[in-house]
PDB file of N, CA and C in Angstrom:
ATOM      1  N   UNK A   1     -12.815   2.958   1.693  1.00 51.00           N
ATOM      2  CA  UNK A   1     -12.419   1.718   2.335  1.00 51.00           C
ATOM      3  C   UNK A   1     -11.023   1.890   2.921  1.00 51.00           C
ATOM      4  N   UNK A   2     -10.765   1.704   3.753  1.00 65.00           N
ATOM      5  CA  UNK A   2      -9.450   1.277   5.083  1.00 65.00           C
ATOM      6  C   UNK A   2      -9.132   0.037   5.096  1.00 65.00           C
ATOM      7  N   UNK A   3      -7.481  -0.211   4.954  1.00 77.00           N
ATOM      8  CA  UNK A   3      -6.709  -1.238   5.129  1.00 77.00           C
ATOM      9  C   UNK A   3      -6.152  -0.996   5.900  1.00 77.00           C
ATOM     10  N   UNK A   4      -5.517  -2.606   6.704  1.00 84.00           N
ATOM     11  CA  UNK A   4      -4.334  -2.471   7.353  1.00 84.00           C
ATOM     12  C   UNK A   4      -3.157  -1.878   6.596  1.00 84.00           C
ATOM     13  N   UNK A   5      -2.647  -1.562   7.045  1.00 89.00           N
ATOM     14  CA  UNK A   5      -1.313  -0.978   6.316  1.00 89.00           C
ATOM     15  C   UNK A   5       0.053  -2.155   6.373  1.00 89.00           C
ATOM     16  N   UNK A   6       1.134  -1.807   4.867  1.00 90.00           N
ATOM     17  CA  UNK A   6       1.776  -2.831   5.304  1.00 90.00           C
ATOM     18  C   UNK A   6       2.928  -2.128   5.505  1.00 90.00           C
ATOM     19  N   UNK A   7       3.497  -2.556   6.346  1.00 92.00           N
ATOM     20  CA  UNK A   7       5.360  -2.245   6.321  1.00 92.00           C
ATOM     21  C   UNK A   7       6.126  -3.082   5.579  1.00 92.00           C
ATOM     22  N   UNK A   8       6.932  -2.184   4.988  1.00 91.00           N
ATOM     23  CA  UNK A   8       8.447  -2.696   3.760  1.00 91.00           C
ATOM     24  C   UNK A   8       9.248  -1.984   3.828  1.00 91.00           C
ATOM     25  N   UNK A   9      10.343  -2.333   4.136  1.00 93.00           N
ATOM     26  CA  UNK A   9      11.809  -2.081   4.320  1.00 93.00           C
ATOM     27  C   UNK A   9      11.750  -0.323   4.929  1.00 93.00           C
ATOM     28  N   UNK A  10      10.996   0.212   6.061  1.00 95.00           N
ATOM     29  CA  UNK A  10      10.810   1.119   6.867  1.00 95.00           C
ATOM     30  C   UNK A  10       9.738   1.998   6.099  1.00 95.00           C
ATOM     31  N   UNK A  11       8.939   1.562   4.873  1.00 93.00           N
ATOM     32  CA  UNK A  11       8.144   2.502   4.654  1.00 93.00           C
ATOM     33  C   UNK A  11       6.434   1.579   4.703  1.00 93.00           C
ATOM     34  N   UNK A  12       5.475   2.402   5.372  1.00 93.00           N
ATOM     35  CA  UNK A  12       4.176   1.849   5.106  1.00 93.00           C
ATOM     36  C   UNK A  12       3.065   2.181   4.505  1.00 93.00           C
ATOM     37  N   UNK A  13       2.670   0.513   3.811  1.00 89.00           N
ATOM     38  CA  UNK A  13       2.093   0.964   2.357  1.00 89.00           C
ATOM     39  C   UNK A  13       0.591   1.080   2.902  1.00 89.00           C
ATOM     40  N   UNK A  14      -0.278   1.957   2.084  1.00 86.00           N
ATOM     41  CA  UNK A  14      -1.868   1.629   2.594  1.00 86.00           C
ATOM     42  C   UNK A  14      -2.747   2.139   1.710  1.00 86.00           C
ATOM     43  N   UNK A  15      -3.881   1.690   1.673  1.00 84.00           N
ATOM     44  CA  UNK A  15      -5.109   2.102   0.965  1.00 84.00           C
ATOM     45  C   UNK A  15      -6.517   3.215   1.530  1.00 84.00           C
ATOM     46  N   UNK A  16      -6.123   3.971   1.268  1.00 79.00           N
ATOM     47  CA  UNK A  16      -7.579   5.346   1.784  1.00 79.00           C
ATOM     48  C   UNK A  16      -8.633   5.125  -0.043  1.00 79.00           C
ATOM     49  N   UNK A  17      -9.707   4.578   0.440  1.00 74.00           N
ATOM     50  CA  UNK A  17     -10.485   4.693  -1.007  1.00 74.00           C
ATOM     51  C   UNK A  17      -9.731   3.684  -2.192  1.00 74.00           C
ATOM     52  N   UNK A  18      -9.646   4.483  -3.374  1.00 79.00           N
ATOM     53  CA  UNK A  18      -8.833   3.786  -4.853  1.00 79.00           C
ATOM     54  C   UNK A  18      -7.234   4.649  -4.375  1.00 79.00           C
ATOM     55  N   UNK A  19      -6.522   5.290  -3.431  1.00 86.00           N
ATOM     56  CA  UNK A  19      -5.817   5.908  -3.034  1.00 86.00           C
ATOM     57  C   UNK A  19      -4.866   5.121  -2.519  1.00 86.00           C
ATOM     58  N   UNK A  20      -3.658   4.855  -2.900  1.00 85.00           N
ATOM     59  CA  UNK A  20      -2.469   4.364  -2.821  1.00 85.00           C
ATOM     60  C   UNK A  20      -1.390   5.004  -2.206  1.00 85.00           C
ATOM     61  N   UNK A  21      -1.034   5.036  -0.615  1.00 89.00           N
ATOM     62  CA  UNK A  21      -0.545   5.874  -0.085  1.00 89.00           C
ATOM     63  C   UNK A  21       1.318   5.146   0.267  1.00 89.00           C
ATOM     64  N   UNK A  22       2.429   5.618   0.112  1.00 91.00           N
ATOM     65  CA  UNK A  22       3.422   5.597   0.863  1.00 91.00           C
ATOM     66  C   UNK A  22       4.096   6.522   2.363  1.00 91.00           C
ATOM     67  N   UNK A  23       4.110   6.173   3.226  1.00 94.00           N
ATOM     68  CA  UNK A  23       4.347   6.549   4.168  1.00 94.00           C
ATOM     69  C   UNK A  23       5.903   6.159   4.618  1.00 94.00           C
ATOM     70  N   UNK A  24       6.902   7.523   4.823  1.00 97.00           N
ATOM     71  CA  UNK A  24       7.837   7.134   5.553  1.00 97.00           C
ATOM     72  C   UNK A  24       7.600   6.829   7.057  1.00 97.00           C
ATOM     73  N   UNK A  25       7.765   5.311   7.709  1.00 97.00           N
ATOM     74  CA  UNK A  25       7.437   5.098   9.004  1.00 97.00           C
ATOM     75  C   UNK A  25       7.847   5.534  10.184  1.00 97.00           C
ATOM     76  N   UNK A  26       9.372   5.971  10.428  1.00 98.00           N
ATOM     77  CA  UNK A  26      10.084   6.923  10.967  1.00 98.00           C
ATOM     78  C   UNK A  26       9.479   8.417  10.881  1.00 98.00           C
ATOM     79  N   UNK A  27       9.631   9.141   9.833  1.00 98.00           N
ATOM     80  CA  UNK A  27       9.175  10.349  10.081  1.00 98.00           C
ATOM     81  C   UNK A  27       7.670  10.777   9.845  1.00 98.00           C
ATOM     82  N   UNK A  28       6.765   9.677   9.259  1.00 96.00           N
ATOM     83  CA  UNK A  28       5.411  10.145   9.319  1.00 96.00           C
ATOM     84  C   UNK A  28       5.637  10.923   7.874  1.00 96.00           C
ATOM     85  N   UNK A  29       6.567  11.601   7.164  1.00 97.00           N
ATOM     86  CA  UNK A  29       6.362  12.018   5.631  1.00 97.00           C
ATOM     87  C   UNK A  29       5.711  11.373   4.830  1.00 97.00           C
ATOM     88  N   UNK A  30       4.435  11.630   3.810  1.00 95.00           N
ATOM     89  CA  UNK A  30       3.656  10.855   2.797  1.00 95.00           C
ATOM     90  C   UNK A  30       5.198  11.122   1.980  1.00 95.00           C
ATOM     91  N   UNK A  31       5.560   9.871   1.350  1.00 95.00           N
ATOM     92  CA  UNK A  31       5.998   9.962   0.181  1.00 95.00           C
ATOM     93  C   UNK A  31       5.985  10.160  -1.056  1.00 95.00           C
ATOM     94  N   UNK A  32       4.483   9.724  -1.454  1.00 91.00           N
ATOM     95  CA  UNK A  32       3.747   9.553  -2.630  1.00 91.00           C
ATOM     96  C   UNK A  32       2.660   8.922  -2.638  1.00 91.00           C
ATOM     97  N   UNK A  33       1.635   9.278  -3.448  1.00 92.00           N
ATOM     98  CA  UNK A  33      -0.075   9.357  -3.347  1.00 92.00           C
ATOM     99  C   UNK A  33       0.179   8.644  -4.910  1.00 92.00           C
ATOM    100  N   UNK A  34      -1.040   7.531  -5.216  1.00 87.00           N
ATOM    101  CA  UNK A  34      -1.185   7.040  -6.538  1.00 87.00           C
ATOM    102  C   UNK A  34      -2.633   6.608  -6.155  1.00 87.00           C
ATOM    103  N   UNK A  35      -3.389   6.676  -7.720  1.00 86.00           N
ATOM    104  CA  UNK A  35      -4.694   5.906  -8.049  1.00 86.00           C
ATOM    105  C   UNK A  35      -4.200   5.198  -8.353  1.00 86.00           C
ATOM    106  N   UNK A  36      -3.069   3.948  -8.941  1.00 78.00           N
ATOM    107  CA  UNK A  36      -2.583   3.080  -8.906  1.00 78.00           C
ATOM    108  C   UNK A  36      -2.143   2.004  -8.050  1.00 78.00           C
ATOM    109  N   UNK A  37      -2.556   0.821  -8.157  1.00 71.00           N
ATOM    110  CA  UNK A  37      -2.969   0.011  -8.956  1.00 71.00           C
ATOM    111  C   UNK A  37      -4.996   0.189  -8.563  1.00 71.00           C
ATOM    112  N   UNK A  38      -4.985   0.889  -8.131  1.00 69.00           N
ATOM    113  CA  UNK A  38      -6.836   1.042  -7.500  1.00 69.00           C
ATOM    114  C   UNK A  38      -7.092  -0.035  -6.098  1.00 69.00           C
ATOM    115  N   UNK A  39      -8.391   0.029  -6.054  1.00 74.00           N
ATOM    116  CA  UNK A  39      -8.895  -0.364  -4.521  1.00 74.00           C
ATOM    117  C   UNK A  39      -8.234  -2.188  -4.345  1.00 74.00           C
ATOM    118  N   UNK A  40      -7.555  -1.442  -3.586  1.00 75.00           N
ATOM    119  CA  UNK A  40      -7.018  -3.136  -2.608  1.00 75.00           C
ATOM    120  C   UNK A  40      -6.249  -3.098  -1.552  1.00 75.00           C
ATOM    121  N   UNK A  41      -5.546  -4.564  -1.250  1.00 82.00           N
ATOM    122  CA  UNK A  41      -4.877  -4.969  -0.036  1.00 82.00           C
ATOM    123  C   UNK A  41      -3.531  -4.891  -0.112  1.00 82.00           C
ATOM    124  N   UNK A  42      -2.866  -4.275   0.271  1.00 83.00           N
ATOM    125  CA  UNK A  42      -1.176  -4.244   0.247  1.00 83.00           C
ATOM    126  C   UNK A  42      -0.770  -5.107   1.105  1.00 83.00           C
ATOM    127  N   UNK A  43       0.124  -6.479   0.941  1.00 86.00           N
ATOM    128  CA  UNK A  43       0.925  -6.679   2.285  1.00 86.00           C
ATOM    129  C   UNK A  43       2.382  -7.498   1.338  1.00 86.00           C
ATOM    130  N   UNK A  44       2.865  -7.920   2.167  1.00 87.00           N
ATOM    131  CA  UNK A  44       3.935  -8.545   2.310  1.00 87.00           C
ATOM    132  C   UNK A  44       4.682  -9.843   2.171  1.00 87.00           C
ATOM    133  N   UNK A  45       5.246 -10.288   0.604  1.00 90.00           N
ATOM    134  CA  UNK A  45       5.289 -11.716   0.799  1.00 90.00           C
ATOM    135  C   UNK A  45       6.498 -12.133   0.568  1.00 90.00           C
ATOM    136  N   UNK A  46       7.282 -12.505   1.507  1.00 89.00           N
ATOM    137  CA  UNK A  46       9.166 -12.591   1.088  1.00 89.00           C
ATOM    138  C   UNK A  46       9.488 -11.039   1.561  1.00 89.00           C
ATOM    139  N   UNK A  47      10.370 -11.036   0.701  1.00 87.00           N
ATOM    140  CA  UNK A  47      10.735  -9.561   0.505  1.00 87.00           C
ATOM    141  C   UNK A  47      10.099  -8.912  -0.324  1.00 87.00           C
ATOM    142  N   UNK A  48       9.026  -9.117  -0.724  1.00 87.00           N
ATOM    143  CA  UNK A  48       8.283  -8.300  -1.686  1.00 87.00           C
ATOM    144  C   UNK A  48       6.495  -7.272  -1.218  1.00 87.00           C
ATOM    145  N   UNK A  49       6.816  -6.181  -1.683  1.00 84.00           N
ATOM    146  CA  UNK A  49       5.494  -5.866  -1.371  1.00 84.00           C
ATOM    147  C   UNK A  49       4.381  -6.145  -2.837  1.00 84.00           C
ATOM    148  N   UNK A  50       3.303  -6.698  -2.575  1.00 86.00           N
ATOM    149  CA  UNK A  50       2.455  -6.795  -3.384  1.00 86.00           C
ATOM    150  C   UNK A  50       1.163  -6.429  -3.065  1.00 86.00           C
ATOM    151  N   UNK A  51       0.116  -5.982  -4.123  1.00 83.00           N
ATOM    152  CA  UNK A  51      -0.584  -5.568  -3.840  1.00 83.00           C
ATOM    153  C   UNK A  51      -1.961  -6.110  -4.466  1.00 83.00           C
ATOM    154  N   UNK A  52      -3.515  -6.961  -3.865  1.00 81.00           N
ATOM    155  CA  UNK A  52      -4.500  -7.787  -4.824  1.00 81.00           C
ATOM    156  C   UNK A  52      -5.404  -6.412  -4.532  1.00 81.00           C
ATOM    157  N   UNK A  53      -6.157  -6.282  -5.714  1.00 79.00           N
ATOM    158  CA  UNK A  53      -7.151  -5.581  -5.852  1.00 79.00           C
ATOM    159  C   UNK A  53      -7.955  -6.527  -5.759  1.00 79.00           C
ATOM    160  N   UNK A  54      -9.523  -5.162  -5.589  1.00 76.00           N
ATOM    161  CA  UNK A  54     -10.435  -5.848  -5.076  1.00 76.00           C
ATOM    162  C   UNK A  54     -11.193  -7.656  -6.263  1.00 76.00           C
ATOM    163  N   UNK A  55     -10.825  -6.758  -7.543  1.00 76.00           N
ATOM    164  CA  UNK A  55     -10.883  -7.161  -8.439  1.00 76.00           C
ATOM    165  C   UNK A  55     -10.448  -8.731  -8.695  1.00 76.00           C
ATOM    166  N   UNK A  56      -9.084  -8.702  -7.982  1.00 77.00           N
ATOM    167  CA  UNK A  56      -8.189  -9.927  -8.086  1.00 77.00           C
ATOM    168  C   UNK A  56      -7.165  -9.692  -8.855  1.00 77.00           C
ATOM    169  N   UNK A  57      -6.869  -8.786  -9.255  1.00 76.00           N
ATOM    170  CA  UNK A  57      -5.395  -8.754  -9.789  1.00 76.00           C
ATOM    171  C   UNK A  57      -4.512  -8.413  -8.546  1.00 76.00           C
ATOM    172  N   UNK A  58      -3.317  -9.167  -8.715  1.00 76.00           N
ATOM    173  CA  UNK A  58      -1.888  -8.887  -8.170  1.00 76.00           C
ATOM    174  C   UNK A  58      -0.840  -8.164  -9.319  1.00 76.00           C
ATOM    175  N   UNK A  59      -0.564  -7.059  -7.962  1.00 76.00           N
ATOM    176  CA  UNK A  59      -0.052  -6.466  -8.370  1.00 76.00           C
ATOM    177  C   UNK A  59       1.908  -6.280  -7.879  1.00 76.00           C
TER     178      UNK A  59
END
């Protein structure tokens, strides 16, 4: 499964599968890969990134 991706404070967050990706947005560097928190939606609320699984937890 494919999400939009979210942007936070120049890095963008996204979901490939149960795959939890950080992306520096400037240089295109993955930052860091997690099965954490598992399959969901990353976006943006305030200044905060959060993340609901499919499940319904916020994360």
């Amino acid at each position: 499964t494919y999400v939009t991706p979210a942007l936070h404070e120049g890095y963008l967050y996204g979901m490939s599968g149960r795959i939890f990706t950080c992306v520096d947005a400037a240089s295109g560097e993955t930052k860091w890969r997690s099965r954490q928190p598992g399959d969901g939606f990353p976006t943006v609320v305030g200044d905060k990134l959060v993340v609901i699984t499919k499940p319904g937890s916020l994360h």
